[in-house]
Amino acid sequence: MSRILIVEDEERIASFVRKGLTAGGFTTTVVGTGAEAVDYTVTGGFDLVLLDLGLPDTDGFDVLRRIRKLGVDVPVVILTARDGVHDTVTGLEIGADDYVTKPFRFEELLARVRLRMRTERTADLTVLDAGGLSLDLRTRRVSVEGSTVDLTAREFALLELLMRHEGQVLSRQQVLSHVWGYDHDPGSNVVDVFVRALRRKVGAERIRTVRGMGYRLTG
Ligand code: CA
């Protein structure tokens, strides 16, 4: 099980990232200060650290410098503001492995995490199988009863979420938050639109509507 340390002082973002990563099969720990970030990184045995730059007691650069100076070589992905090109360059120079620009969609973050994760994920975790569907997380290939289908990035993320929770009902809110991110409009019907598109590609009978509750992938 891969372990991720989330260093983020903004509760809304920390919670969004934690929920998504937990749903994705990762074990997560959240801290909100630079001091904790250094302590946990040095002693925690994490496989990856997500590091916000703006922290209440110090900044992420300082955290990064300190942990690298202590000889900790855990992969670090920094979370940076949209206009922070300079921040990005500085971060990479002082030892970050990658960065994600805020605001980000969960799928972007997940792609960075998978790319930079220290531990090789085993084969059985890179291919999801459910109900005649097969989804390869590494090659991004999806097949239905052995025939390849083309999905957009959002459709892929939606199908991945449903397959990871095969047989469970997922609310629109859960889907929206996971696939569209924390800046989504909660009144949007975008989930329904994408579910319809996905049904056309993978078979309508596979994605059930549970009235008043949400959607469920049937096995
Ligand atoms: Ca912050």
mmCIF file with all atom_site columns, C-alpha atoms and ligand atoms in Angstrom:
data_model
loop_
_atom_site.group_PDB
_atom_site.id
_atom_site.type_symbol
_atom_site.label_atom_id
_atom_site.label_alt_id
_atom_site.label_comp_id
_atom_site.label_asym_id
_atom_site.label_entity_id
_atom_site.label_seq_id
_atom_site.pdbx_PDB_ins_code
_atom_site.Cartn_x
_atom_site.Cartn_y
_atom_site.Cartn_z
_atom_site.occupancy
_atom_site.B_iso_or_equiv
_atom_site.pdbx_formal_charge
_atom_site.auth_seq_id
_atom_site.auth_comp_id
_atom_site.auth_asym_id
_atom_site.auth_atom_id
_atom_site.pdbx_PDB_model_num
ATOM   1   C  CA . MET A 1 1   ? 0.000   0.000  0.000   1.00 0.00 ? 1   MET A CA 1
ATOM   2   C  CA . SER A 1 2   ? 1.497   3.304  -1.054  1.00 0.00 ? 2   SER A CA 1
ATOM   3   C  CA . ARG A 1 3   ? 1.568   6.041  1.567   1.00 0.00 ? 3   ARG A CA 1
ATOM   4   C  CA . ILE A 1 4   ? 1.236   9.715  0.777   1.00 0.00 ? 4   ILE A CA 1
ATOM   5   C  CA . LEU A 1 5   ? 1.848   12.706 3.040   1.00 0.00 ? 5   LEU A CA 1
ATOM   6   C  CA . ILE A 1 6   ? -0.386  15.668 2.173   1.00 0.00 ? 6   ILE A CA 1
ATOM   7   C  CA . VAL A 1 7   ? 1.009   18.996 3.391   1.00 0.00 ? 7   VAL A CA 1
ATOM   8   C  CA . GLU A 1 8   ? -1.791  21.507 2.910   1.00 0.00 ? 8   GLU A CA 1
ATOM   9   C  CA . ASP A 1 9   ? -3.174  24.081 5.334   1.00 0.00 ? 9   ASP A CA 1
ATOM   10  C  CA . GLU A 1 10  ? -6.338  24.846 3.380   1.00 0.00 ? 10  GLU A CA 1
ATOM   11  C  CA . GLU A 1 11  ? -8.917  22.422 4.734   1.00 0.00 ? 11  GLU A CA 1
ATOM   12  C  CA . ARG A 1 12  ? -11.059 22.359 1.605   1.00 0.00 ? 12  ARG A CA 1
ATOM   13  C  CA . ILE A 1 13  ? -8.160  21.344 -0.620  1.00 0.00 ? 13  ILE A CA 1
ATOM   14  C  CA . ALA A 1 14  ? -6.643  18.934 1.912   1.00 0.00 ? 14  ALA A CA 1
ATOM   15  C  CA . SER A 1 15  ? -9.966  17.145 2.284   1.00 0.00 ? 15  SER A CA 1
ATOM   16  C  CA . PHE A 1 16  ? -10.545 16.983 -1.474  1.00 0.00 ? 16  PHE A CA 1
ATOM   17  C  CA . VAL A 1 17  ? -7.101  15.512 -2.102  1.00 0.00 ? 17  VAL A CA 1
ATOM   18  C  CA . ARG A 1 18  ? -7.306  13.093 0.810   1.00 0.00 ? 18  ARG A CA 1
ATOM   19  C  CA . LYS A 1 19  ? -10.705 11.716 -0.224  1.00 0.00 ? 19  LYS A CA 1
ATOM   20  C  CA . GLY A 1 20  ? -9.630  11.264 -3.818  1.00 0.00 ? 20  GLY A CA 1
ATOM   21  C  CA . LEU A 1 21  ? -6.377  9.525  -2.977  1.00 0.00 ? 21  LEU A CA 1
ATOM   22  C  CA . THR A 1 22  ? -8.046  7.281  -0.415  1.00 0.00 ? 22  THR A CA 1
ATOM   23  C  CA . ALA A 1 23  ? -10.633 6.289  -3.021  1.00 0.00 ? 23  ALA A CA 1
ATOM   24  C  CA . GLY A 1 24  ? -7.730  5.612  -5.369  1.00 0.00 ? 24  GLY A CA 1
ATOM   25  C  CA . GLY A 1 25  ? -6.289  3.047  -2.966  1.00 0.00 ? 25  GLY A CA 1
ATOM   26  C  CA . PHE A 1 26  ? -3.608  5.155  -1.269  1.00 0.00 ? 26  PHE A CA 1
ATOM   27  C  CA . THR A 1 27  ? -3.056  5.573  2.453   1.00 0.00 ? 27  THR A CA 1
ATOM   28  C  CA . THR A 1 28  ? -2.887  9.259  3.357   1.00 0.00 ? 28  THR A CA 1
ATOM   29  C  CA . THR A 1 29  ? -1.811  11.493 6.225   1.00 0.00 ? 29  THR A CA 1
ATOM   30  C  CA . VAL A 1 30  ? -2.603  15.222 6.273   1.00 0.00 ? 30  VAL A CA 1
ATOM   31  C  CA . VAL A 1 31  ? -0.569  17.899 8.057   1.00 0.00 ? 31  VAL A CA 1
ATOM   32  C  CA . GLY A 1 32  ? -1.015  21.667 7.857   1.00 0.00 ? 32  GLY A CA 1
ATOM   33  C  CA . THR A 1 33  ? 2.283   23.189 8.983   1.00 0.00 ? 33  THR A CA 1
ATOM   34  C  CA . GLY A 1 34  ? 5.846   23.191 7.743   1.00 0.00 ? 34  GLY A CA 1
ATOM   35  C  CA . ALA A 1 35  ? 7.187   21.941 11.082  1.00 0.00 ? 35  ALA A CA 1
ATOM   36  C  CA . GLU A 1 36  ? 4.929   18.881 10.974  1.00 0.00 ? 36  GLU A CA 1
ATOM   37  C  CA . ALA A 1 37  ? 5.764   18.385 7.318   1.00 0.00 ? 37  ALA A CA 1
ATOM   38  C  CA . VAL A 1 38  ? 9.471   18.072 8.108   1.00 0.00 ? 38  VAL A CA 1
ATOM   39  C  CA . ASP A 1 39  ? 8.878   15.776 11.118  1.00 0.00 ? 39  ASP A CA 1
ATOM   40  C  CA . TYR A 1 40  ? 6.507   13.462 9.276   1.00 0.00 ? 40  TYR A CA 1
ATOM   41  C  CA . THR A 1 41  ? 8.586   13.340 6.113   1.00 0.00 ? 41  THR A CA 1
ATOM   42  C  CA . VAL A 1 42  ? 11.762  12.446 7.965   1.00 0.00 ? 42  VAL A CA 1
ATOM   43  C  CA . THR A 1 43  ? 10.207  9.820  10.237  1.00 0.00 ? 43  THR A CA 1
ATOM   44  C  CA . GLY A 1 44  ? 7.133   8.639  8.366   1.00 0.00 ? 44  GLY A CA 1
ATOM   45  C  CA . GLY A 1 45  ? 8.418   6.413  5.576   1.00 0.00 ? 45  GLY A CA 1
ATOM   46  C  CA . PHE A 1 46  ? 6.141   7.940  2.967   1.00 0.00 ? 46  PHE A CA 1
ATOM   47  C  CA . ASP A 1 47  ? 6.276   7.001  -0.707  1.00 0.00 ? 47  ASP A CA 1
ATOM   48  C  CA . LEU A 1 48  ? 5.432   10.517 -1.859  1.00 0.00 ? 48  LEU A CA 1
ATOM   49  C  CA . VAL A 1 49  ? 4.857   13.984 -0.394  1.00 0.00 ? 49  VAL A CA 1
ATOM   50  C  CA . LEU A 1 50  ? 2.387   16.531 -1.786  1.00 0.00 ? 50  LEU A CA 1
ATOM   51  C  CA . LEU A 1 51  ? 3.670   19.895 -0.616  1.00 0.00 ? 51  LEU A CA 1
ATOM   52  C  CA . ASP A 1 52  ? 1.726   23.155 -0.594  1.00 0.00 ? 52  ASP A CA 1
ATOM   53  C  CA . LEU A 1 53  ? 4.027   26.188 -0.846  1.00 0.00 ? 53  LEU A CA 1
ATOM   54  C  CA . GLY A 1 54  ? 1.999   28.600 1.286   1.00 0.00 ? 54  GLY A CA 1
ATOM   55  C  CA . LEU A 1 55  ? 2.010   27.279 4.867   1.00 0.00 ? 55  LEU A CA 1
ATOM   56  C  CA . PRO A 1 56  ? 1.207   29.208 8.051   1.00 0.00 ? 56  PRO A CA 1
ATOM   57  C  CA . ASP A 1 57  ? 4.579   28.845 9.813   1.00 0.00 ? 57  ASP A CA 1
ATOM   58  C  CA . THR A 1 58  ? 7.056   28.626 6.954   1.00 0.00 ? 58  THR A CA 1
ATOM   59  C  CA . ASP A 1 59  ? 6.930   28.094 3.216   1.00 0.00 ? 59  ASP A CA 1
ATOM   60  C  CA . GLY A 1 60  ? 7.122   24.887 1.240   1.00 0.00 ? 60  GLY A CA 1
ATOM   61  C  CA . PHE A 1 61  ? 10.535  25.791 -0.163  1.00 0.00 ? 61  PHE A CA 1
ATOM   62  C  CA . ASP A 1 62  ? 11.949  25.852 3.333   1.00 0.00 ? 62  ASP A CA 1
ATOM   63  C  CA . VAL A 1 63  ? 10.402  22.461 4.073   1.00 0.00 ? 63  VAL A CA 1
ATOM   64  C  CA . LEU A 1 64  ? 11.841  21.059 0.877   1.00 0.00 ? 64  LEU A CA 1
ATOM   65  C  CA . ARG A 1 65  ? 15.332  22.435 1.573   1.00 0.00 ? 65  ARG A CA 1
ATOM   66  C  CA . ARG A 1 66  ? 15.294  21.035 5.088   1.00 0.00 ? 66  ARG A CA 1
ATOM   67  C  CA . ILE A 1 67  ? 14.219  17.537 4.128   1.00 0.00 ? 67  ILE A CA 1
ATOM   68  C  CA . ARG A 1 68  ? 16.709  17.337 1.260   1.00 0.00 ? 68  ARG A CA 1
ATOM   69  C  CA . LYS A 1 69  ? 19.455  18.599 3.557   1.00 0.00 ? 69  LYS A CA 1
ATOM   70  C  CA . LEU A 1 70  ? 18.568  15.798 5.962   1.00 0.00 ? 70  LEU A CA 1
ATOM   71  C  CA . GLY A 1 71  ? 19.133  13.360 3.123   1.00 0.00 ? 71  GLY A CA 1
ATOM   72  C  CA . VAL A 1 72  ? 15.494  12.339 2.617   1.00 0.00 ? 72  VAL A CA 1
ATOM   73  C  CA . ASP A 1 73  ? 14.979  11.542 -1.047  1.00 0.00 ? 73  ASP A CA 1
ATOM   74  C  CA . VAL A 1 74  ? 11.220  10.876 -1.035  1.00 0.00 ? 74  VAL A CA 1
ATOM   75  C  CA . PRO A 1 75  ? 9.505   12.134 -4.227  1.00 0.00 ? 75  PRO A CA 1
ATOM   76  C  CA . VAL A 1 76  ? 7.960   15.575 -3.640  1.00 0.00 ? 76  VAL A CA 1
ATOM   77  C  CA . VAL A 1 77  ? 5.209   17.065 -5.801  1.00 0.00 ? 77  VAL A CA 1
ATOM   78  C  CA . ILE A 1 78  ? 4.612   20.741 -5.043  1.00 0.00 ? 78  ILE A CA 1
ATOM   79  C  CA . LEU A 1 79  ? 1.208   22.417 -5.198  1.00 0.00 ? 79  LEU A CA 1
ATOM   80  C  CA . THR A 1 80  ? 1.629   25.883 -6.624  1.00 0.00 ? 80  THR A CA 1
ATOM   81  C  CA . ALA A 1 81  ? -0.563  28.831 -7.635  1.00 0.00 ? 81  ALA A CA 1
ATOM   82  C  CA . ARG A 1 82  ? -1.489  29.392 -11.266 1.00 0.00 ? 82  ARG A CA 1
ATOM   83  C  CA . ASP A 1 83  ? 0.786   32.395 -11.758 1.00 0.00 ? 83  ASP A CA 1
ATOM   84  C  CA . GLY A 1 84  ? 3.654   30.796 -9.899  1.00 0.00 ? 84  GLY A CA 1
ATOM   85  C  CA . VAL A 1 85  ? 5.996   30.003 -12.796 1.00 0.00 ? 85  VAL A CA 1
ATOM   86  C  CA . HIS A 1 86  ? 8.873   31.332 -10.754 1.00 0.00 ? 86  HIS A CA 1
ATOM   87  C  CA . ASP A 1 87  ? 7.807   29.135 -7.828  1.00 0.00 ? 87  ASP A CA 1
ATOM   88  C  CA . THR A 1 88  ? 7.757   26.116 -10.065 1.00 0.00 ? 88  THR A CA 1
ATOM   89  C  CA . VAL A 1 89  ? 11.284  26.692 -11.308 1.00 0.00 ? 89  VAL A CA 1
ATOM   90  C  CA . THR A 1 90  ? 12.575  27.355 -7.791  1.00 0.00 ? 90  THR A CA 1
ATOM   91  C  CA . GLY A 1 91  ? 10.846  24.238 -6.491  1.00 0.00 ? 91  GLY A CA 1
ATOM   92  C  CA . LEU A 1 92  ? 12.380  22.011 -9.122  1.00 0.00 ? 92  LEU A CA 1
ATOM   93  C  CA . GLU A 1 93  ? 15.805  23.569 -8.555  1.00 0.00 ? 93  GLU A CA 1
ATOM   94  C  CA . ILE A 1 94  ? 15.783  22.820 -4.862  1.00 0.00 ? 94  ILE A CA 1
ATOM   95  C  CA . GLY A 1 95  ? 14.687  19.237 -5.229  1.00 0.00 ? 95  GLY A CA 1
ATOM   96  C  CA . ALA A 1 96  ? 10.991  18.872 -6.044  1.00 0.00 ? 96  ALA A CA 1
ATOM   97  C  CA . ASP A 1 97  ? 10.205  16.111 -8.520  1.00 0.00 ? 97  ASP A CA 1
ATOM   98  C  CA . ASP A 1 98  ? 7.120   17.626 -10.070 1.00 0.00 ? 98  ASP A CA 1
ATOM   99  C  CA . TYR A 1 99  ? 4.399   20.203 -9.537  1.00 0.00 ? 99  TYR A CA 1
ATOM   100 C  CA . VAL A 1 100 ? 0.645   20.652 -9.925  1.00 0.00 ? 100 VAL A CA 1
ATOM   101 C  CA . THR A 1 101 ? -0.842  24.091 -10.505 1.00 0.00 ? 101 THR A CA 1
ATOM   102 C  CA . LYS A 1 102 ? -3.821  25.249 -8.420  1.00 0.00 ? 102 LYS A CA 1
ATOM   103 C  CA . PRO A 1 103 ? -6.673  25.054 -9.082  1.00 0.00 ? 103 PRO A CA 1
ATOM   104 C  CA . PHE A 1 104 ? -6.265  21.491 -10.308 1.00 0.00 ? 104 PHE A CA 1
ATOM   105 C  CA . ARG A 1 105 ? -8.610  18.705 -11.218 1.00 0.00 ? 105 ARG A CA 1
ATOM   106 C  CA . PHE A 1 106 ? -8.179  15.525 -9.252  1.00 0.00 ? 106 PHE A CA 1
ATOM   107 C  CA . GLU A 1 107 ? -7.236  13.506 -12.322 1.00 0.00 ? 107 GLU A CA 1
ATOM   108 C  CA . GLU A 1 108 ? -4.279  15.840 -13.012 1.00 0.00 ? 108 GLU A CA 1
ATOM   109 C  CA . LEU A 1 109 ? -3.015  15.371 -9.496  1.00 0.00 ? 109 LEU A CA 1
ATOM   110 C  CA . LEU A 1 110 ? -3.477  11.617 -9.661  1.00 0.00 ? 110 LEU A CA 1
ATOM   111 C  CA . ALA A 1 111 ? -1.521  11.410 -12.918 1.00 0.00 ? 111 ALA A CA 1
ATOM   112 C  CA . ARG A 1 112 ? 1.414   13.284 -11.296 1.00 0.00 ? 112 ARG A CA 1
ATOM   113 C  CA . VAL A 1 113 ? 1.253   11.100 -8.206  1.00 0.00 ? 113 VAL A CA 1
ATOM   114 C  CA . ARG A 1 114 ? 1.302   7.895  -10.215 1.00 0.00 ? 114 ARG A CA 1
ATOM   115 C  CA . LEU A 1 115 ? 4.158   9.143  -12.351 1.00 0.00 ? 115 LEU A CA 1
ATOM   116 C  CA . ARG A 1 116 ? 6.333   10.117 -9.394  1.00 0.00 ? 116 ARG A CA 1
ATOM   117 C  CA . MET A 1 117 ? 5.426   7.431  -6.899  1.00 0.00 ? 117 MET A CA 1
ATOM   118 C  CA . ARG A 1 118 ? 8.544   5.777  -5.556  1.00 0.00 ? 118 ARG A CA 1
ATOM   119 C  CA . THR A 1 119 ? 7.143   2.293  -5.254  1.00 0.00 ? 119 THR A CA 1
ATOM   120 C  CA . GLU A 1 120 ? 6.378   0.386  -8.417  1.00 0.00 ? 120 GLU A CA 1
ATOM   121 C  CA . ARG A 1 121 ? 2.740   -0.490 -8.339  1.00 0.00 ? 121 ARG A CA 1
ATOM   122 C  CA . THR A 1 122 ? 2.153   -4.140 -8.964  1.00 0.00 ? 122 THR A CA 1
ATOM   123 C  CA . ALA A 1 123 ? 0.473   -5.369 -12.128 1.00 0.00 ? 123 ALA A CA 1
ATOM   124 C  CA . ASP A 1 124 ? -2.799  -6.239 -10.433 1.00 0.00 ? 124 ASP A CA 1
ATOM   125 C  CA . LEU A 1 125 ? -3.202  -2.655 -9.299  1.00 0.00 ? 125 LEU A CA 1
ATOM   126 C  CA . THR A 1 126 ? -2.653  -1.117 -12.721 1.00 0.00 ? 126 THR A CA 1
ATOM   127 C  CA . VAL A 1 127 ? -5.474  -2.989 -14.420 1.00 0.00 ? 127 VAL A CA 1
ATOM   128 C  CA . LEU A 1 128 ? -9.014  -2.800 -13.087 1.00 0.00 ? 128 LEU A CA 1
ATOM   129 C  CA . ASP A 1 129 ? -11.527 -5.430 -14.186 1.00 0.00 ? 129 ASP A CA 1
ATOM   130 C  CA . ALA A 1 130 ? -15.262 -5.333 -13.552 1.00 0.00 ? 130 ALA A CA 1
ATOM   131 C  CA . GLY A 1 131 ? -18.348 -6.478 -15.409 1.00 0.00 ? 131 GLY A CA 1
ATOM   132 C  CA . GLY A 1 132 ? -16.580 -7.312 -18.689 1.00 0.00 ? 132 GLY A CA 1
ATOM   133 C  CA . LEU A 1 133 ? -14.711 -4.013 -18.611 1.00 0.00 ? 133 LEU A CA 1
ATOM   134 C  CA . SER A 1 134 ? -10.970 -3.709 -18.345 1.00 0.00 ? 134 SER A CA 1
ATOM   135 C  CA . LEU A 1 135 ? -9.185  -0.446 -17.629 1.00 0.00 ? 135 LEU A CA 1
ATOM   136 C  CA . ASP A 1 136 ? -5.405  -0.172 -17.746 1.00 0.00 ? 136 ASP A CA 1
ATOM   137 C  CA . LEU A 1 137 ? -4.210  2.731  -15.630 1.00 0.00 ? 137 LEU A CA 1
ATOM   138 C  CA . ARG A 1 138 ? -0.762  2.745  -17.143 1.00 0.00 ? 138 ARG A CA 1
ATOM   139 C  CA . THR A 1 139 ? -1.568  2.597  -20.863 1.00 0.00 ? 139 THR A CA 1
ATOM   140 C  CA . ARG A 1 140 ? -4.960  4.333  -20.438 1.00 0.00 ? 140 ARG A CA 1
ATOM   141 C  CA . ARG A 1 141 ? -6.498  1.569  -22.535 1.00 0.00 ? 141 ARG A CA 1
ATOM   142 C  CA . VAL A 1 142 ? -10.101 0.582  -21.909 1.00 0.00 ? 142 VAL A CA 1
ATOM   143 C  CA . SER A 1 143 ? -11.799 -2.475 -23.355 1.00 0.00 ? 143 SER A CA 1
ATOM   144 C  CA . VAL A 1 144 ? -15.327 -3.848 -23.276 1.00 0.00 ? 144 VAL A CA 1
ATOM   145 C  CA . GLU A 1 145 ? -15.538 -7.623 -23.659 1.00 0.00 ? 145 GLU A CA 1
ATOM   146 C  CA . GLY A 1 146 ? -12.061 -7.481 -25.213 1.00 0.00 ? 146 GLY A CA 1
ATOM   147 C  CA . SER A 1 147 ? -12.732 -4.654 -27.717 1.00 0.00 ? 147 SER A CA 1
ATOM   148 C  CA . THR A 1 148 ? -10.936 -1.362 -27.189 1.00 0.00 ? 148 THR A CA 1
ATOM   149 C  CA . VAL A 1 149 ? -13.048 1.770  -26.736 1.00 0.00 ? 149 VAL A CA 1
ATOM   150 C  CA . ASP A 1 150 ? -11.867 5.373  -26.903 1.00 0.00 ? 150 ASP A CA 1
ATOM   151 C  CA . LEU A 1 151 ? -12.657 7.499  -23.885 1.00 0.00 ? 151 LEU A CA 1
ATOM   152 C  CA . THR A 1 152 ? -11.909 11.130 -23.178 1.00 0.00 ? 152 THR A CA 1
ATOM   153 C  CA . ALA A 1 153 ? -9.805  11.917 -20.095 1.00 0.00 ? 153 ALA A CA 1
ATOM   154 C  CA . ARG A 1 154 ? -12.933 12.780 -18.086 1.00 0.00 ? 154 ARG A CA 1
ATOM   155 C  CA . GLU A 1 155 ? -14.774 9.668  -19.200 1.00 0.00 ? 155 GLU A CA 1
ATOM   156 C  CA . PHE A 1 156 ? -11.750 7.611  -18.230 1.00 0.00 ? 156 PHE A CA 1
ATOM   157 C  CA . ALA A 1 157 ? -11.632 9.217  -14.776 1.00 0.00 ? 157 ALA A CA 1
ATOM   158 C  CA . LEU A 1 158 ? -15.358 8.658  -14.317 1.00 0.00 ? 158 LEU A CA 1
ATOM   159 C  CA . LEU A 1 159 ? -15.158 5.010  -15.353 1.00 0.00 ? 159 LEU A CA 1
ATOM   160 C  CA . GLU A 1 160 ? -12.133 4.445  -13.130 1.00 0.00 ? 160 GLU A CA 1
ATOM   161 C  CA . LEU A 1 161 ? -14.027 5.837  -10.154 1.00 0.00 ? 161 LEU A CA 1
ATOM   162 C  CA . LEU A 1 162 ? -17.075 3.648  -10.839 1.00 0.00 ? 162 LEU A CA 1
ATOM   163 C  CA . MET A 1 163 ? -14.907 0.560  -11.328 1.00 0.00 ? 163 MET A CA 1
ATOM   164 C  CA . ARG A 1 164 ? -12.995 1.138  -8.106  1.00 0.00 ? 164 ARG A CA 1
ATOM   165 C  CA . HIS A 1 165 ? -16.353 1.154  -6.345  1.00 0.00 ? 165 HIS A CA 1
ATOM   166 C  CA . GLU A 1 166 ? -18.016 -1.642 -8.269  1.00 0.00 ? 166 GLU A CA 1
ATOM   167 C  CA . GLY A 1 167 ? -21.428 -2.436 -6.819  1.00 0.00 ? 167 GLY A CA 1
ATOM   168 C  CA . GLN A 1 168 ? -21.468 0.658  -4.591  1.00 0.00 ? 168 GLN A CA 1
ATOM   169 C  CA . VAL A 1 169 ? -23.687 3.677  -5.153  1.00 0.00 ? 169 VAL A CA 1
ATOM   170 C  CA . LEU A 1 170 ? -21.758 6.893  -5.752  1.00 0.00 ? 170 LEU A CA 1
ATOM   171 C  CA . SER A 1 171 ? -23.628 10.175 -5.345  1.00 0.00 ? 171 SER A CA 1
ATOM   172 C  CA . ARG A 1 172 ? -23.410 12.887 -8.002  1.00 0.00 ? 172 ARG A CA 1
ATOM   173 C  CA . GLN A 1 173 ? -21.601 14.995 -5.432  1.00 0.00 ? 173 GLN A CA 1
ATOM   174 C  CA . GLN A 1 174 ? -18.938 12.325 -4.913  1.00 0.00 ? 174 GLN A CA 1
ATOM   175 C  CA . VAL A 1 175 ? -18.462 11.915 -8.646  1.00 0.00 ? 175 VAL A CA 1
ATOM   176 C  CA . LEU A 1 176 ? -18.374 15.663 -9.225  1.00 0.00 ? 176 LEU A CA 1
ATOM   177 C  CA . SER A 1 177 ? -15.827 16.233 -6.530  1.00 0.00 ? 177 SER A CA 1
ATOM   178 C  CA . HIS A 1 178 ? -13.598 13.367 -7.629  1.00 0.00 ? 178 HIS A CA 1
ATOM   179 C  CA . VAL A 1 179 ? -13.664 13.844 -11.377 1.00 0.00 ? 179 VAL A CA 1
ATOM   180 C  CA . TRP A 1 180 ? -14.239 17.581 -11.688 1.00 0.00 ? 180 TRP A CA 1
ATOM   181 C  CA . GLY A 1 181 ? -12.431 18.967 -8.691  1.00 0.00 ? 181 GLY A CA 1
ATOM   182 C  CA . TYR A 1 182 ? -13.104 21.247 -5.780  1.00 0.00 ? 182 TYR A CA 1
ATOM   183 C  CA . ASP A 1 183 ? -14.072 24.271 -7.854  1.00 0.00 ? 183 ASP A CA 1
ATOM   184 C  CA . HIS A 1 184 ? -17.042 22.594 -9.491  1.00 0.00 ? 184 HIS A CA 1
ATOM   185 C  CA . ASP A 1 185 ? -20.542 24.013 -9.520  1.00 0.00 ? 185 ASP A CA 1
ATOM   186 C  CA . PRO A 1 186 ? -22.624 21.716 -7.275  1.00 0.00 ? 186 PRO A CA 1
ATOM   187 C  CA . GLY A 1 187 ? -25.779 22.478 -9.292  1.00 0.00 ? 187 GLY A CA 1
ATOM   188 C  CA . SER A 1 188 ? -24.248 21.300 -12.542 1.00 0.00 ? 188 SER A CA 1
ATOM   189 C  CA . ASN A 1 189 ? -25.711 18.373 -14.483 1.00 0.00 ? 189 ASN A CA 1
ATOM   190 C  CA . VAL A 1 190 ? -22.349 17.582 -16.039 1.00 0.00 ? 190 VAL A CA 1
ATOM   191 C  CA . VAL A 1 191 ? -22.205 14.194 -14.280 1.00 0.00 ? 191 VAL A CA 1
ATOM   192 C  CA . ASP A 1 192 ? -25.456 13.054 -15.907 1.00 0.00 ? 192 ASP A CA 1
ATOM   193 C  CA . VAL A 1 193 ? -24.218 14.195 -19.299 1.00 0.00 ? 193 VAL A CA 1
ATOM   194 C  CA . PHE A 1 194 ? -20.975 12.264 -18.944 1.00 0.00 ? 194 PHE A CA 1
ATOM   195 C  CA . VAL A 1 195 ? -22.707 9.169  -17.609 1.00 0.00 ? 195 VAL A CA 1
ATOM   196 C  CA . ARG A 1 196 ? -24.916 9.145  -20.714 1.00 0.00 ? 196 ARG A CA 1
ATOM   197 C  CA . ALA A 1 197 ? -21.856 9.462  -22.959 1.00 0.00 ? 197 ALA A CA 1
ATOM   198 C  CA . LEU A 1 198 ? -20.067 6.710  -21.078 1.00 0.00 ? 198 LEU A CA 1
ATOM   199 C  CA . ARG A 1 199 ? -23.086 4.408  -21.295 1.00 0.00 ? 199 ARG A CA 1
ATOM   200 C  CA . ARG A 1 200 ? -23.067 4.709  -25.076 1.00 0.00 ? 200 ARG A CA 1
ATOM   201 C  CA . LYS A 1 201 ? -19.455 3.544  -25.117 1.00 0.00 ? 201 LYS A CA 1
ATOM   202 C  CA . VAL A 1 202 ? -19.401 0.783  -22.511 1.00 0.00 ? 202 VAL A CA 1
ATOM   203 C  CA . GLY A 1 203 ? -23.004 -0.431 -22.525 1.00 0.00 ? 203 GLY A CA 1
ATOM   204 C  CA . ALA A 1 204 ? -25.956 1.254  -20.840 1.00 0.00 ? 204 ALA A CA 1
ATOM   205 C  CA . GLU A 1 205 ? -26.751 -1.746 -18.629 1.00 0.00 ? 205 GLU A CA 1
ATOM   206 C  CA . ARG A 1 206 ? -23.401 -1.491 -16.853 1.00 0.00 ? 206 ARG A CA 1
ATOM   207 C  CA . ILE A 1 207 ? -24.048 1.867  -15.212 1.00 0.00 ? 207 ILE A CA 1
ATOM   208 C  CA . ARG A 1 208 ? -27.262 1.879  -13.215 1.00 0.00 ? 208 ARG A CA 1
ATOM   209 C  CA . THR A 1 209 ? -29.054 4.962  -11.993 1.00 0.00 ? 209 THR A CA 1
ATOM   210 C  CA . VAL A 1 210 ? -30.142 4.572  -8.394  1.00 0.00 ? 210 VAL A CA 1
ATOM   211 C  CA . ARG A 1 211 ? -33.006 7.027  -8.125  1.00 0.00 ? 211 ARG A CA 1
ATOM   212 C  CA . GLY A 1 212 ? -32.364 9.885  -5.750  1.00 0.00 ? 212 GLY A CA 1
ATOM   213 C  CA . MET A 1 213 ? -28.964 8.496  -4.797  1.00 0.00 ? 213 MET A CA 1
ATOM   214 C  CA . GLY A 1 214 ? -26.556 8.316  -7.700  1.00 0.00 ? 214 GLY A CA 1
ATOM   215 C  CA . TYR A 1 215 ? -24.871 5.787  -9.940  1.00 0.00 ? 215 TYR A CA 1
ATOM   216 C  CA . ARG A 1 216 ? -23.573 2.275  -9.550  1.00 0.00 ? 216 ARG A CA 1
ATOM   217 C  CA . LEU A 1 217 ? -21.430 0.062  -11.751 1.00 0.00 ? 217 LEU A CA 1
ATOM   218 C  CA . THR A 1 218 ? -22.836 -3.440 -11.943 1.00 0.00 ? 218 THR A CA 1
ATOM   219 C  CA . GLY A 1 219 ? -20.452 -6.381 -12.000 1.00 0.00 ? 219 GLY A CA 1
HETATM 220 CA CA . CA  B 2 .   ? -1.656  27.148 1.654   1.00 0.00 ? 1   CA  B CA 1
#
